CSV table of C-alpha atoms in Angstrom, one decimal:
chain,number,residue,atom,x,y,z
A,47,MET,CA,108.5,85.8,-51.4
A,48,PRO,CA,106.9,88.6,-49.3
A,49,ARG,CA,105.1,91.2,-51.6
A,50,VAL,CA,102.5,94.0,-51.6
A,51,PHE,CA,100.8,95.7,-54.5
A,52,ILE,CA,100.6,99.6,-53.7
A,53,SER,CA,97.5,100.8,-55.6
A,54,ALA,CA,95.1,103.8,-55.3
A,55,ALA,CA,91.4,104.6,-55.9
A,56,HIS,CA,92.5,106.9,-58.7
A,57,LYS,CA,95.3,108.7,-60.4
A,58,SER,CA,97.2,111.5,-58.5
A,59,SER,CA,96.5,110.1,-55.0
A,60,GLY,CA,100.2,110.4,-54.0
A,61,LYS,CA,100.8,106.8,-54.5
A,62,THR,CA,104.3,107.2,-56.0
A,63,THR,CA,105.5,109.5,-53.2
A,64,LEU,CA,104.2,107.0,-50.6
A,65,THR,CA,105.8,104.0,-52.3
A,66,LEU,CA,109.0,106.0,-52.4
A,67,GLY,CA,108.8,106.7,-48.8
A,68,LEU,CA,108.0,103.1,-48.0
A,69,CYS,CA,111.1,101.9,-50.0
A,70,ALA,CA,113.3,104.5,-48.2
A,71,ALA,CA,111.8,103.7,-44.7
A,72,LEU,CA,112.1,100.0,-45.0
A,73,HIS,CA,115.6,100.3,-46.5
A,74,ALA,CA,116.6,102.4,-43.6
A,75,ARG,CA,115.6,99.7,-41.2
A,76,GLY,CA,117.9,97.3,-42.9
A,77,HIS,CA,115.4,95.5,-45.2
A,78,GLU,CA,116.2,94.5,-48.8
A,79,VAL,CA,113.5,96.1,-50.7
A,80,GLN,CA,112.7,95.1,-54.3
A,81,PRO,CA,110.6,97.8,-56.1
A,82,PHE,CA,108.5,97.2,-59.3
A,83,LYS,CA,106.5,99.7,-61.3
A,84,LYS,CA,103.4,98.7,-63.4
A,85,GLY,CA,103.4,100.2,-66.7
A,86,PRO,CA,105.9,101.7,-69.2
A,87,ASP,CA,107.6,104.3,-66.9
A,88,TYR,CA,111.1,105.4,-66.8
A,89,ILE,CA,111.0,108.3,-64.2
A,90,ASP,CA,109.3,106.7,-61.2
A,91,PRO,CA,111.6,103.6,-61.4
A,92,LEU,CA,114.7,106.0,-61.1
A,93,TRP,CA,113.3,107.4,-57.8
A,94,LEU,CA,112.0,104.0,-56.5
A,95,GLY,CA,115.4,102.3,-57.3
A,96,MET,CA,117.3,105.2,-55.6
A,97,ALA,CA,115.2,104.9,-52.5
A,98,ALA,CA,115.5,101.0,-52.3
A,99,GLN,CA,119.1,100.9,-53.4
A,100,ARG,CA,118.1,98.2,-55.8
A,101,PRO,CA,117.2,98.5,-59.5
A,102,CYS,CA,113.4,99.0,-60.0
A,103,TYR,CA,111.9,96.7,-62.7
A,104,ASN,CA,108.8,97.4,-65.0
A,105,LEU,CA,105.9,95.0,-65.3
A,106,ASP,CA,103.4,95.7,-68.1
A,107,PHE,CA,100.9,93.5,-69.9
A,108,HIS,CA,101.2,95.5,-73.1
A,109,MET,CA,104.9,95.2,-73.4
A,110,MET,CA,105.3,91.6,-71.9
A,111,GLN,CA,103.7,88.2,-72.0
A,112,ARG,CA,102.2,87.0,-68.6
A,113,SER,CA,105.0,84.4,-68.4
A,114,GLU,CA,107.6,87.1,-68.9
A,115,ILE,CA,106.1,89.1,-66.1
A,116,GLU,CA,106.1,86.2,-63.8
A,117,ARG,CA,109.7,85.3,-64.7
A,118,GLN,CA,111.0,89.0,-64.3
A,119,PHE,CA,109.2,89.3,-61.0
A,120,ALA,CA,110.7,86.0,-59.6
A,121,ARG,CA,114.3,86.9,-60.8
A,122,ALA,CA,114.3,90.4,-59.3
A,123,ALA,CA,112.5,89.5,-56.1
A,124,ALA,CA,114.9,86.7,-55.3
A,125,GLY,CA,116.8,87.4,-52.2
A,126,ALA,CA,114.9,90.5,-51.2
A,127,HIS,CA,113.0,90.7,-47.8
A,128,ILE,CA,110.1,92.4,-49.3
A,129,SER,CA,108.8,93.5,-52.8
A,130,LEU,CA,106.7,96.6,-53.3
A,131,ILE,CA,104.8,96.7,-56.6
A,132,GLU,CA,103.6,100.3,-57.5
A,133,GLY,CA,100.5,100.4,-59.7
A,134,ASN,CA,99.6,103.1,-62.2
A,135,LYS,CA,96.3,105.1,-62.1
A,136,GLY,CA,93.6,103.4,-60.1
A,137,LEU,CA,93.4,99.8,-59.0
A,138,TYR,CA,90.8,98.7,-61.7
A,139,ASP,CA,91.9,101.1,-64.5
A,140,GLY,CA,93.2,99.7,-67.7
A,141,LEU,CA,92.7,99.7,-71.5
A,142,ASP,CA,90.5,96.6,-71.8
A,143,LEU,CA,86.8,96.4,-70.8
A,144,ASP,CA,87.5,93.1,-69.0
A,145,GLY,CA,90.3,94.5,-66.9
A,146,SER,CA,92.8,92.1,-68.1
A,147,ASN,CA,95.6,94.6,-68.1
A,148,SER,CA,94.5,96.5,-65.0
A,149,ASN,CA,96.5,96.7,-61.7
A,150,ALA,CA,94.1,94.5,-60.3
A,151,ALA,CA,95.0,91.8,-62.9
A,152,LEU,CA,98.7,92.2,-62.2
A,153,ALA,CA,98.0,91.9,-58.3
A,154,LYS,CA,96.1,88.7,-59.1
A,155,LEU,CA,98.8,87.2,-61.4
A,156,LEU,CA,101.5,87.8,-58.8
A,157,GLY,CA,99.2,86.8,-55.8
A,158,ALA,CA,100.0,90.0,-54.1
A,159,PRO,CA,97.7,91.5,-51.4
A,160,VAL,CA,96.8,95.2,-52.1
A,161,VAL,CA,97.3,98.2,-50.0
A,162,LEU,CA,95.0,101.0,-51.3
A,163,VAL,CA,96.1,104.6,-51.0
A,164,ILE,CA,93.2,106.9,-50.5
A,165,ASP,CA,93.4,110.6,-51.3
A,166,ALA,CA,91.3,111.7,-48.3
A,167,ARG,CA,91.0,115.4,-49.1
A,168,GLY,CA,87.5,116.6,-48.5
A,169,MET,CA,86.4,113.0,-47.6
A,170,THR,CA,84.6,111.9,-44.4
A,171,ARG,CA,81.9,109.3,-44.4
A,172,GLY,CA,82.2,108.7,-48.1
A,173,VAL,CA,85.3,106.7,-47.5
A,174,ALA,CA,83.3,103.7,-46.4
A,175,PRO,CA,81.3,103.2,-49.7
A,176,LEU,CA,84.5,103.7,-51.7
A,177,ILE,CA,86.3,100.9,-49.8
A,178,LEU,CA,83.3,98.6,-49.8
A,179,GLY,CA,82.9,99.2,-53.5
A,180,TYR,CA,86.4,98.3,-54.3
A,181,GLN,CA,86.2,95.2,-52.2
A,182,ALA,CA,83.0,94.0,-53.9
A,183,PHE,CA,84.0,94.8,-57.5
A,184,ASP,CA,86.4,91.9,-57.6
A,185,PRO,CA,86.2,89.4,-54.7
A,186,ASP,CA,89.5,87.9,-55.9
A,187,ILE,CA,91.5,91.0,-55.0
A,188,ARG,CA,92.5,91.0,-51.4
A,189,ILE,CA,92.6,94.7,-50.1
A,190,ALA,CA,94.6,94.0,-47.0
A,191,GLY,CA,94.9,97.6,-45.8
A,192,VAL,CA,94.5,101.3,-46.6
A,193,ILE,CA,96.8,104.2,-46.2
A,194,LEU,CA,95.0,107.5,-45.9
A,195,ASN,CA,96.8,110.3,-47.6
A,196,ASN,CA,96.7,114.1,-47.8
A,197,LEU,CA,94.8,114.3,-44.4
A,198,GLY,CA,93.7,117.7,-43.1
A,199,GLY,CA,94.7,117.2,-39.6
A,200,SER,CA,94.2,114.9,-36.6
A,201,ARG,CA,90.5,115.5,-36.3
A,202,HIS,CA,90.1,114.5,-40.0
A,203,GLU,CA,92.1,111.4,-39.4
A,204,SER,CA,90.1,110.5,-36.4
A,205,LYS,CA,86.8,110.7,-38.3
A,206,LEU,CA,88.0,108.6,-41.2
A,207,ARG,CA,89.3,105.9,-38.9
A,208,ALA,CA,86.1,105.8,-37.0
A,209,VAL,CA,84.1,105.5,-40.2
A,210,ILE,CA,86.4,102.8,-41.7
A,211,GLU,CA,86.3,100.8,-38.6
A,212,HIS,CA,82.5,100.9,-38.3
A,213,TYR,CA,81.5,100.1,-41.7
A,214,THR,CA,84.4,98.0,-43.2
A,215,ASP,CA,86.8,95.2,-42.2
A,216,VAL,CA,89.8,96.8,-43.8
A,217,GLU,CA,92.7,97.8,-41.5
A,218,VAL,CA,94.1,101.5,-41.8
A,219,ILE,CA,97.9,100.9,-41.7
A,220,GLY,CA,98.8,104.6,-42.3
A,221,ALA,CA,97.5,108.1,-42.1
A,222,VAL,CA,99.7,110.6,-43.8
A,223,GLN,CA,99.1,114.4,-43.3
A,224,HIS,CA,99.2,116.8,-46.2
A,225,ASP,CA,102.8,117.9,-46.3
A,226,ALA,CA,104.2,120.2,-49.1
A,227,SER,CA,107.7,119.2,-48.1
A,228,MET,CA,107.2,115.7,-49.3
A,229,GLN,CA,106.3,116.8,-52.9
A,230,ILE,CA,108.8,116.2,-55.6
A,231,ALA,CA,109.3,118.7,-58.4
A,232,GLU,CA,107.3,118.1,-61.6
A,233,ARG,CA,107.6,119.1,-65.3
A,234,HIS,CA,105.9,118.2,-68.4
A,235,LEU,CA,106.7,114.6,-68.3
A,236,GLY,CA,105.9,114.0,-64.7
A,237,LEU,CA,108.4,113.6,-61.9
A,238,VAL,CA,111.8,115.1,-62.4
A,239,PRO,CA,114.1,112.3,-63.0
A,240,ALA,CA,116.2,111.4,-59.9
A,241,ASN,CA,119.5,111.2,-61.8
A,242,GLU,CA,119.0,115.0,-62.6
A,243,GLN,CA,118.4,116.2,-59.0
A,244,GLN,CA,121.5,116.8,-56.8
A,245,ALA,CA,119.2,116.7,-53.7
A,246,ALA,CA,117.5,113.6,-54.7
A,247,ARG,CA,118.9,111.5,-51.9
A,248,ALA,CA,118.1,114.1,-49.3
A,249,ARG,CA,114.6,114.4,-50.5
A,250,ILE,CA,114.2,110.7,-50.5
A,251,GLN,CA,115.5,110.5,-47.0
A,252,HIS,CA,113.0,113.2,-45.9
A,253,VAL,CA,110.0,111.5,-47.5
A,254,GLY,CA,111.2,108.2,-46.0
A,255,GLU,CA,111.3,109.6,-42.5
A,256,ARG,CA,108.0,111.3,-42.8
A,257,VAL,CA,106.3,108.0,-44.0
A,258,ALA,CA,108.0,106.0,-41.3
A,259,ALA,CA,106.5,108.2,-38.8
A,260,GLN,CA,102.9,108.0,-40.2
A,261,VAL,CA,102.7,104.3,-41.5
A,262,ASP,CA,102.8,101.1,-39.6
A,263,LEU,CA,105.8,99.4,-41.3
A,264,ASP,CA,105.4,96.3,-39.2
A,265,ARG,CA,101.8,95.9,-40.4
A,266,LEU,CA,103.0,96.5,-43.9
A,267,ARG,CA,105.5,93.7,-43.5
A,268,ALA,CA,102.9,91.4,-42.0
A,269,ILE,CA,100.6,92.0,-44.9
A,270,ALA,CA,103.6,91.2,-47.4
A,271,ASP,CA,104.5,88.1,-45.4
A,272,SER,CA,100.9,86.9,-45.6
A,273,ALA,CA,101.1,86.7,-49.5
A,274,PRO,CA,100.6,83.1,-50.7
A,275,ALA,CA,103.5,80.9,-51.7
A,276,ARG,CA,104.3,80.8,-55.3
A,277,GLU,CA,105.8,78.2,-57.5
A,278,ALA,CA,108.9,79.3,-59.3
A,279,PRO,CA,108.1,80.0,-63.0
A,280,ASP,CA,109.8,78.0,-65.6
A,281,GLU,CA,113.0,79.9,-66.8
A,282,HIS,CA,113.7,80.1,-70.5
A,283,PRO,CA,117.3,79.2,-71.4
A,284,ALA,CA,119.5,82.3,-71.7
A,285,PRO,CA,120.3,83.1,-75.4
A,286,ALA,CA,124.0,82.4,-76.4
A,287,ALA,CA,126.1,85.4,-75.3
A,288,GLY,CA,127.9,85.9,-78.6
A,289,VAL,CA,131.2,87.6,-79.2
A,290,GLN,CA,132.0,90.3,-76.7
A,291,VAL,CA,131.2,93.8,-78.0
A,292,ARG,CA,131.6,97.2,-76.5
A,293,VAL,CA,128.6,99.5,-76.8
A,294,ALA,CA,128.4,103.2,-75.7
A,295,ILE,CA,125.2,104.2,-73.9
A,296,ALA,CA,124.2,107.8,-73.3
A,297,HIS,CA,123.8,108.2,-69.6
A,298,ASP,CA,123.8,111.8,-68.1
A,299,PRO,CA,121.2,114.2,-67.0
A,300,ALA,CA,119.9,114.6,-70.5
A,301,PHE,CA,119.5,110.9,-71.3
A,302,GLY,CA,118.7,108.2,-68.8
A,303,PHE,CA,115.5,106.4,-69.8
A,304,TYR,CA,116.4,102.6,-69.8
A,305,TYR,CA,114.7,99.7,-68.4
A,306,SER,CA,116.7,97.8,-65.7
A,307,GLU,CA,115.7,94.6,-67.4
A,308,ASP,CA,117.2,95.7,-70.6
A,309,LEU,CA,120.5,96.8,-69.0
A,310,ASP,CA,120.7,93.3,-67.5
A,311,THR,CA,119.9,91.7,-70.8
A,312,LEU,CA,122.6,93.6,-72.6
A,313,ARG,CA,125.3,92.7,-69.9
A,314,ALA,CA,124.2,89.0,-70.0
A,315,SER,CA,124.6,89.1,-73.8
A,316,ASN,CA,128.4,89.8,-73.5
A,317,VAL,CA,128.1,93.5,-73.9
A,318,GLU,CA,130.4,95.9,-72.1
A,319,LEU,CA,128.4,99.0,-71.6
A,320,ILE,CA,130.4,102.1,-71.8
A,321,GLU,CA,128.5,105.1,-70.3
A,322,LEU,CA,128.7,108.2,-72.4
A,323,ASP,CA,128.2,111.7,-71.0
A,324,THR,CA,126.9,113.8,-73.8
A,325,LEU,CA,127.1,117.0,-71.9
A,326,HIS,CA,130.8,116.8,-71.1
A,327,ALA,CA,132.6,114.0,-73.0
A,328,ASP,CA,134.6,115.4,-75.8
A,329,THR,CA,135.0,112.3,-77.8
A,330,LEU,CA,133.2,109.0,-78.6
A,331,PRO,CA,135.1,106.0,-77.1
A,332,ASP,CA,136.2,103.1,-79.3
A,333,VAL,CA,133.0,101.1,-79.4
A,334,ASP,CA,131.1,98.7,-81.7
A,335,GLY,CA,127.7,100.2,-81.2
A,336,LEU,CA,126.0,103.2,-79.7
A,337,ILE,CA,122.5,103.6,-77.8
A,338,ILE,CA,120.9,106.9,-77.0
A,339,GLY,CA,117.7,106.5,-74.9
A,340,GLY,CA,115.1,109.0,-74.0
A,341,GLY,CA,115.4,112.0,-71.7
A,342,PHE,CA,115.1,115.7,-71.7
A,343,PRO,CA,117.4,117.0,-74.4
A,344,GLU,CA,115.4,120.1,-74.6
A,345,VAL,CA,116.3,121.1,-71.1
A,346,PHE,CA,120.0,120.7,-71.9
A,347,MET,CA,120.0,121.8,-75.3
A,348,ALA,CA,122.4,124.7,-74.8
A,349,GLU,CA,125.0,122.3,-73.3
A,350,LEU,CA,124.4,119.7,-75.8
A,351,GLU,CA,124.9,122.3,-78.6
A,352,ALA,CA,128.1,123.6,-76.9
A,353,ASN,CA,129.7,120.1,-77.1
A,354,VAL,CA,130.6,120.5,-80.7
A,355,SER,CA,133.4,117.9,-80.5
A,356,LEU,CA,131.2,115.0,-79.4
A,357,ARG,CA,128.4,115.9,-81.8
A,358,SER,CA,130.7,115.8,-84.7
A,359,ARG,CA,132.3,112.6,-83.7
A,360,ILE,CA,128.9,111.0,-83.3
A,361,ARG,CA,127.7,112.1,-86.6
A,362,ARG,CA,131.0,110.8,-88.3
A,363,ALA,CA,130.8,107.5,-86.6
A,364,ILE,CA,127.1,106.9,-87.6
A,365,GLU,CA,127.8,107.9,-91.2
A,366,ALA,CA,130.6,105.5,-91.2
A,367,GLY,CA,128.3,102.7,-90.3
A,368,LEU,CA,128.4,102.5,-86.5
A,369,PRO,CA,125.2,100.5,-85.4
A,370,THR,CA,123.1,103.0,-83.4
A,371,TYR,CA,119.7,102.7,-81.7
A,372,ALA,CA,118.0,105.8,-80.5
A,373,GLU,CA,114.6,106.4,-78.9
A,374,CYS,CA,112.6,109.7,-78.4
A,375,GLY,CA,115.2,112.0,-76.8
A,376,GLY,CA,117.9,110.2,-78.7
A,377,LEU,CA,116.0,110.9,-82.0
A,378,MET,CA,115.8,114.6,-81.0
A,379,TYR,CA,119.5,114.8,-80.3
A,380,LEU,CA,120.3,113.2,-83.6
A,381,SER,CA,118.2,115.6,-85.6
A,382,ARG,CA,119.6,118.8,-87.1
A,383,ARG,CA,118.4,121.3,-84.5
A,384,LEU,CA,115.9,121.7,-81.6
A,385,ASP,CA,113.5,124.5,-81.1
A,386,TRP,CA,112.0,125.1,-77.6
A,387,GLN,CA,110.6,128.3,-76.0
A,388,GLY,CA,111.9,130.5,-78.7
A,389,LYS,CA,115.2,129.1,-78.7
A,390,ARG,CA,117.0,127.0,-81.3
A,391,CYS,CA,120.1,124.9,-80.8
A,392,GLU,CA,122.1,122.8,-83.2
A,393,MET,CA,122.1,119.1,-82.6
A,394,VAL,CA,123.9,116.1,-84.2
A,395,GLY,CA,122.4,116.5,-87.6
A,396,VAL,CA,122.6,112.9,-88.8
A,397,VAL,CA,118.8,112.8,-88.9
A,398,PRO,CA,117.8,115.3,-91.6
A,399,GLY,CA,114.8,116.8,-89.8
A,400,ASP,CA,114.1,119.5,-87.3
A,401,THR,CA,112.7,118.9,-83.8
A,402,VAL,CA,110.1,121.3,-82.5
A,403,MET,CA,108.7,121.3,-79.0
A,404,HIS,CA,105.0,121.9,-78.4
A,405,ASP,CA,102.9,122.7,-75.4
A,406,ARG,CA,100.8,119.5,-75.6
A,407,PRO,CA,101.7,116.0,-76.1
A,408,VAL,CA,102.1,114.9,-79.7
A,409,GLY,CA,102.3,111.2,-79.0
A,410,ARG,CA,101.1,109.6,-75.7
A,411,GLY,CA,100.2,106.2,-74.6
A,412,TYR,CA,100.5,102.7,-75.9
A,413,ALA,CA,101.7,102.0,-79.5
A,414,ARG,CA,101.7,99.2,-81.8
A,415,LEU,CA,104.0,98.9,-84.8
A,416,GLN,CA,104.2,96.7,-87.8
A,417,PRO,CA,107.7,96.3,-89.6
A,418,THR,CA,107.5,97.9,-93.1
A,419,GLY,CA,109.6,95.3,-94.8
A,420,ASP,CA,112.3,98.0,-95.4
A,421,ASP,CA,113.4,97.2,-91.8
A,422,ARG,CA,117.2,96.5,-92.0
A,423,TRP,CA,116.8,94.6,-88.7
A,424,GLN,CA,114.5,92.1,-90.6
A,425,GLU,CA,111.8,92.0,-88.1
A,426,THR,CA,108.4,90.8,-89.1
A,427,ALA,CA,106.1,90.3,-86.2
A,428,PRO,CA,104.0,93.2,-84.6
A,429,ILE,CA,105.8,95.1,-82.0
A,430,PRO,CA,104.3,96.6,-78.8
A,431,ALA,CA,105.6,99.9,-77.8
A,432,HIS,CA,104.8,103.1,-76.0
A,433,GLU,CA,105.3,106.8,-76.5
A,434,PHE,CA,105.3,110.1,-74.6
A,435,HIS,CA,106.7,113.1,-76.5
A,436,TYR,CA,105.9,116.8,-76.7
A,437,SER,CA,107.9,117.2,-79.9
A,438,SER,CA,107.5,116.6,-83.5
A,439,LEU,CA,110.2,116.0,-86.2
A,440,GLU,CA,109.6,118.2,-89.3
A,441,ASN,CA,111.1,118.7,-92.6
A,442,LEU,CA,112.3,115.1,-93.2
A,443,PRO,CA,112.9,114.2,-96.8
A,444,ALA,CA,109.9,112.5,-98.6
A,445,ASP,CA,112.0,109.6,-99.5
A,446,SER,CA,113.0,108.9,-96.0
A,447,ILE,CA,113.1,105.0,-95.2
A,448,TYR,CA,111.1,103.9,-92.1
A,449,ALA,CA,111.3,100.6,-90.1
A,450,TYR,CA,107.8,100.7,-88.7
A,451,GLN,CA,104.2,101.5,-89.8
A,452,VAL,CA,102.3,102.8,-86.8
A,453,LYS,CA,99.1,100.8,-86.2
A,454,ARG,CA,98.3,102.5,-82.9
A,455,GLY,CA,100.0,105.8,-81.8
A,456,HIS,CA,101.7,108.7,-83.6
A,457,GLY,CA,105.3,108.0,-84.1
A,458,ILE,CA,107.0,110.6,-86.4
A,459,ASP,CA,104.2,111.5,-88.6
A,460,GLY,CA,101.1,109.5,-87.4
A,461,VAL,CA,101.8,106.8,-90.0
A,462,HIS,CA,105.6,106.0,-89.8
A,463,ASP,CA,108.3,105.7,-87.2
A,464,GLY,CA,111.8,104.3,-87.0
A,465,TYR,CA,113.9,106.6,-89.2
A,466,GLN,CA,116.7,104.5,-91.0
A,467,GLN,CA,119.9,105.6,-92.5
A,468,TYR,CA,123.2,103.9,-92.6
A,469,ASN,CA,123.1,101.5,-89.5
A,470,LEU,CA,121.0,103.9,-87.5
A,471,LEU,CA,117.4,103.3,-86.3
A,472,ALA,CA,115.9,106.2,-84.5
A,473,ALA,CA,112.3,106.3,-83.3
A,474,TYR,CA,109.8,108.4,-81.1
A,475,VAL,CA,108.4,105.0,-79.7
A,476,HIS,CA,110.1,103.3,-76.8
A,477,ARG,CA,110.4,99.5,-77.2
A,478,ARG,CA,111.0,96.8,-74.6
A,479,GLY,CA,114.6,95.6,-75.4
A,480,SER,CA,114.3,92.0,-73.8
A,481,GLY,CA,112.2,89.2,-75.0
A,482,GLU,CA,111.3,87.7,-78.4
A,483,ARG,CA,109.9,91.1,-79.7
A,484,GLY,CA,112.7,93.2,-78.1
A,485,TRP,CA,115.2,95.4,-79.9
A,486,ILE,CA,118.3,94.1,-78.3
A,487,ALA,CA,118.7,90.8,-80.3
A,488,PRO,CA,118.3,92.4,-83.7
A,489,PHE,CA,120.5,95.4,-82.6
A,490,LEU,CA,123.3,93.0,-81.4
A,491,ASN,CA,123.3,91.2,-84.7
A,492,GLN,CA,124.1,94.5,-86.4
A,493,VAL,CA,126.7,95.3,-83.9
A,494,ARG,CA,128.5,91.9,-84.2
A,495,ALA,CA,128.2,91.9,-88.0
A,496,HIS,CA,129.8,95.5,-88.0
A,497,LYS,CA,132.6,94.4,-85.7
A,498,ALA,CA,133.3,91.4,-87.9
A,499,ARG,CA,133.5,93.5,-91.0
A,500,ALA,CA,135.8,95.9,-89.3
A,501,ALA,CA,138.1,93.1,-88.3
A,502,ALA,CA,138.1,91.8,-91.8
C-alpha cells in the first residue's frame, strides 16, 4: 500500500497547491492516485478529488476513532497505486500538548513517510536547522524528502540545495519556483470550491504540469513504495441496509460540502441519492428525506431567492413532516432571509430566524455537543463536530427547541445548536455522518419511519 504524507513546516506553505499538482501529475502518468486530507475540510478535498479522479477522504482524530481512521484509509487506498495524505497546518501542529492529534501522529498511525514542503521565501542557510529540528523533534517520524516551494530563482535554489546537502541527510525531491499562475482563487472560507469554477479542470491541469516539471515524481513514488507493509485492519460488519429510501441531496454551486465517506455510507444503507439543484430545479422530487449540506448560499442568494417555486415546495414539504437534515449553509438557506453586503434576500423561511453575514468568523474550529434530551433523534452520547461560519442566526423565538447544548464552539447562540421543528434538524455545526456517533443512522431512522407512516 504505497503512501506518502505531504506536510509542511507551517501553515500557508503552498502544501495544498503542491498536493493538488502531485495528484494531477501522477494521474496524468496513468497512476491511480488516492488522495486523503487530514482534518475537517470540504473544499480542499473537492480539488484533490478532481485532480486524482477519485473521491478524497477526510481523516481526523477529533471526528473519528483511531480504528475508524485505519479502516477508512485501508478501504479507500485499496486498488490505488499510491496514496497521498495531505496534512493541515504544520507537521507537529495540533490541539493537544502531547501531539496526539497532530499531522505527525497521523503519519505514525498510518506508517507513512513524510515529504516536507518548505516555503523557502527569504530563506538560505536557515533551512538546515529547520530540517534538523523537525527530524530531531520526533525520531519516529521519517522525513524522507523535502520539496522547496516559492523559490526566488535558480540561484536561490542552488544555494538551498547546497546547504541541505551539506548539513542534512534529507533528499530534495522538488524545487518549485514562485509562480502566480499556480495560485487558486480564494475567498473568506479558503479555496474556492472546485465544483464552482468552470475553469477548475484547466487550472488543475496547469498546476499538474508545472509540478511535474519541478518535482521528481519517480523519487516520490520510490518514497511511497518504501512505506512499511501494514496488516489489514479488522472490518466492522456493515449495518443492515434497511428498506430502500429516496433522499434528495442539495448539490450545486451553492451547496456541496459533503464527506465522501458519508456519501458512501448513505448509498451502502440502501439510500438512492437524488441530486437537487437549488438554483434551477423548480420542484422537489418525490423523496422520503432531504439533506442540505454546507456551502456558499450568500454568494448565490439572488439566484436562490429567484427560485420561488422550489423554496415554497421545500417549505411545504418540511412543514408536512419530510425528514430533513441541514448543516451551516443549509441552515442559512432554510432561514427567513439572508443579509450580506447591504443586500437582503428571501430564503425558504421554515426556520423562523434571519441570517446575517459578518466580516469575521462567528464560529470556527472544533466543536463538541451534548444532546439536550429534547433531541427527537434520541441521541445521548457527546458528539464531536466542527464549524466555520461567518454568519449568525438572529431573531429566533425564545421557545425554540434545540437538539444540542454546545460544550465547545459557538453553534447558533454560543449555548445551543441544532434547531428543531417538524422533522427538521438544522445546525451550524458540521458532523461526521458515518460511525457510531454519526448523523446518518438516526436520520435514516426518521426517514424510514416517515415512509412507513406515509404508506400506512
